Amino acid sequence: MKVKTRERGFTLAEILVVVVLMGIIAMAMTSMVRVYQSSFAVTRDDAEVIENANFAMSMITRDLRGITPDFNIIIANDGNSLRVVDPSNTTVMRYQFVGSELRKDGNVLAGNISNVDFDWLDGNERCVTIQIELVVNNEEIRLNNSVRPRNLE
């Protein structure tokens, strides 16, 4: 007489349940990865906007500190542009706020800028104040600096 032994293994129903559960877990993981990737991209873009504004501020500061006494700084009445002119009144350097861009001699230094203001510190024509405003993630950020050209002291 032959004795039947029960074979061990998984039934078709058990395998289907596992496959469905694994599919649900994989979809959830894919969705989470996409959220993290888009969040990272937004953060990276915001950091780049701030970094470009800081770079522009550094460049303006460096340029103004290095001018010589025979050059003049001319700030527009609206405060959105600054020119450095040589003794023959030829513009040698120009910073302008146009639209949402800060430009030097027509070349874009930084974008996504909401305002730029150049002014004389307390009416003293030997110290320039610079303010760059930008909005990142609905938060206003202001960069401020005062520059006293070294060669004018």
XYZ file of C-alpha atoms in Angstrom:
153
model
C 0.000 0.000 0.000
C 1.213 3.410 -0.935
C 1.126 6.246 1.617
C 0.425 9.700 0.329
C 2.535 12.452 1.751
C 1.402 15.979 1.539
C 3.719 18.029 -0.660
C 4.969 21.255 0.812
C 4.946 24.561 -1.115
C 2.928 27.644 -1.789
C -0.477 27.693 -3.330
C -1.330 29.901 -6.262
C -3.427 32.143 -3.983
C -0.506 32.697 -1.590
C 1.842 33.593 -4.426
C -0.682 36.060 -5.875
C -1.129 37.746 -2.472
C 2.642 38.184 -2.126
C 2.988 39.571 -5.670
C 0.177 42.086 -5.074
C 1.691 43.203 -1.745
C 5.133 43.588 -3.306
C 3.590 45.682 -6.123
C 1.898 47.989 -3.608
C 5.136 48.404 -1.649
C 7.095 49.119 -4.870
C 4.580 51.781 -5.956
C 4.730 53.448 -2.539
C 8.535 53.485 -2.623
C 8.558 54.940 -6.163
C 6.162 57.674 -5.093
C 8.357 58.560 -2.090
C 11.498 58.718 -4.237
C 9.770 61.098 -6.677
C 8.717 63.404 -3.827
C 12.278 63.488 -2.463
C 13.724 64.144 -5.929
C 11.406 67.070 -6.626
C 12.038 68.502 -3.141
C 15.790 68.244 -3.722
C 15.487 69.997 -7.108
C 13.540 72.896 -5.569
C 16.057 73.252 -2.733
C 18.961 73.144 -5.182
C 17.375 75.844 -7.371
C 16.693 78.079 -4.342
C 20.275 77.679 -3.155
C 21.539 78.619 -6.617
C 19.475 81.844 -6.626
C 20.910 82.844 -3.231
C 24.427 81.872 -4.266
C 24.194 83.991 -7.437
C 22.993 87.013 -5.431
C 25.892 86.562 -2.980
C 28.303 86.313 -5.907
C 26.906 89.532 -7.407
C 27.261 91.331 -4.061
C 30.875 90.155 -3.769
C 31.684 91.285 -7.297
C 30.175 94.750 -6.788
C 32.031 95.120 -3.488
C 35.348 94.076 -5.006
C 34.935 96.345 -8.030
C 34.004 99.410 -5.985
C 36.804 98.905 -3.478
C 39.349 98.900 -6.264
C 38.487 102.143 -8.054
C 41.046 104.925 -8.088
C 40.531 108.545 -6.916
C 40.306 109.929 -10.449
C 37.208 107.818 -11.176
C 33.698 108.840 -10.111
C 30.754 106.759 -8.928
C 27.389 107.880 -10.273
C 24.199 106.473 -8.752
C 20.938 106.900 -10.691
C 18.116 108.827 -9.004
C 15.983 105.672 -8.697
C 18.916 103.810 -7.091
C 18.627 100.908 -9.546
C 21.884 101.534 -11.350
C 25.426 102.547 -10.574
C 28.121 103.689 -12.999
C 31.832 104.182 -12.579
C 33.223 106.770 -14.965
C 36.796 107.698 -15.788
C 38.169 111.283 -15.858
C 36.882 111.783 -19.432
C 33.365 110.821 -18.217
C 33.440 107.511 -20.111
C 31.581 104.684 -18.370
C 34.023 101.937 -17.453
C 31.626 99.862 -15.366
C 27.832 99.761 -14.991
C 25.632 97.785 -12.645
C 21.917 97.796 -13.445
C 18.747 96.215 -12.113
C 16.623 95.316 -15.153
C 13.372 93.363 -14.773
C 14.390 90.658 -12.323
C 18.085 90.608 -13.225
C 21.160 92.306 -11.849
C 23.554 93.028 -14.692
C 27.130 94.206 -15.000
C 27.916 95.873 -18.307
C 24.875 94.135 -19.847
C 25.829 90.644 -18.646
C 23.507 88.921 -16.177
C 25.074 88.367 -12.742
C 21.985 87.164 -10.886
C 18.349 86.481 -11.682
C 15.142 86.223 -9.642
C 15.988 89.505 -7.942
C 13.046 91.576 -6.699
C 14.937 94.844 -6.102
C 18.390 96.417 -6.082
C 19.182 99.709 -4.422
C 22.435 101.661 -4.559
C 22.793 104.725 -2.348
C 25.327 106.891 -0.549
C 25.716 106.134 3.129
C 24.321 109.123 5.032
C 25.026 111.431 2.104
C 28.734 110.611 2.328
C 29.925 110.239 -1.249
C 32.795 108.047 -0.126
C 30.697 105.088 1.025
C 28.149 103.241 -1.148
C 25.385 101.086 0.327
C 24.095 98.159 -1.696
C 20.893 96.254 -1.032
C 19.832 93.231 -3.071
C 16.384 91.780 -2.388
C 15.161 88.400 -3.594
C 12.236 86.132 -2.812
C 12.886 82.432 -2.266
C 10.022 80.115 -1.285
C 7.796 83.113 -0.511
C 10.421 84.412 1.906
C 12.080 87.771 1.299
C 15.849 87.780 1.652
C 17.888 90.993 1.810
C 21.599 91.213 1.260
C 23.138 94.472 2.504
C 26.635 95.833 2.276
C 28.437 99.147 2.628
C 31.490 99.722 0.484
C 34.119 102.360 1.011
C 36.449 102.465 -1.996
C 39.954 101.974 -0.594
C 41.596 104.363 -2.990
C 39.257 107.275 -2.165
C 40.180 107.520 1.515
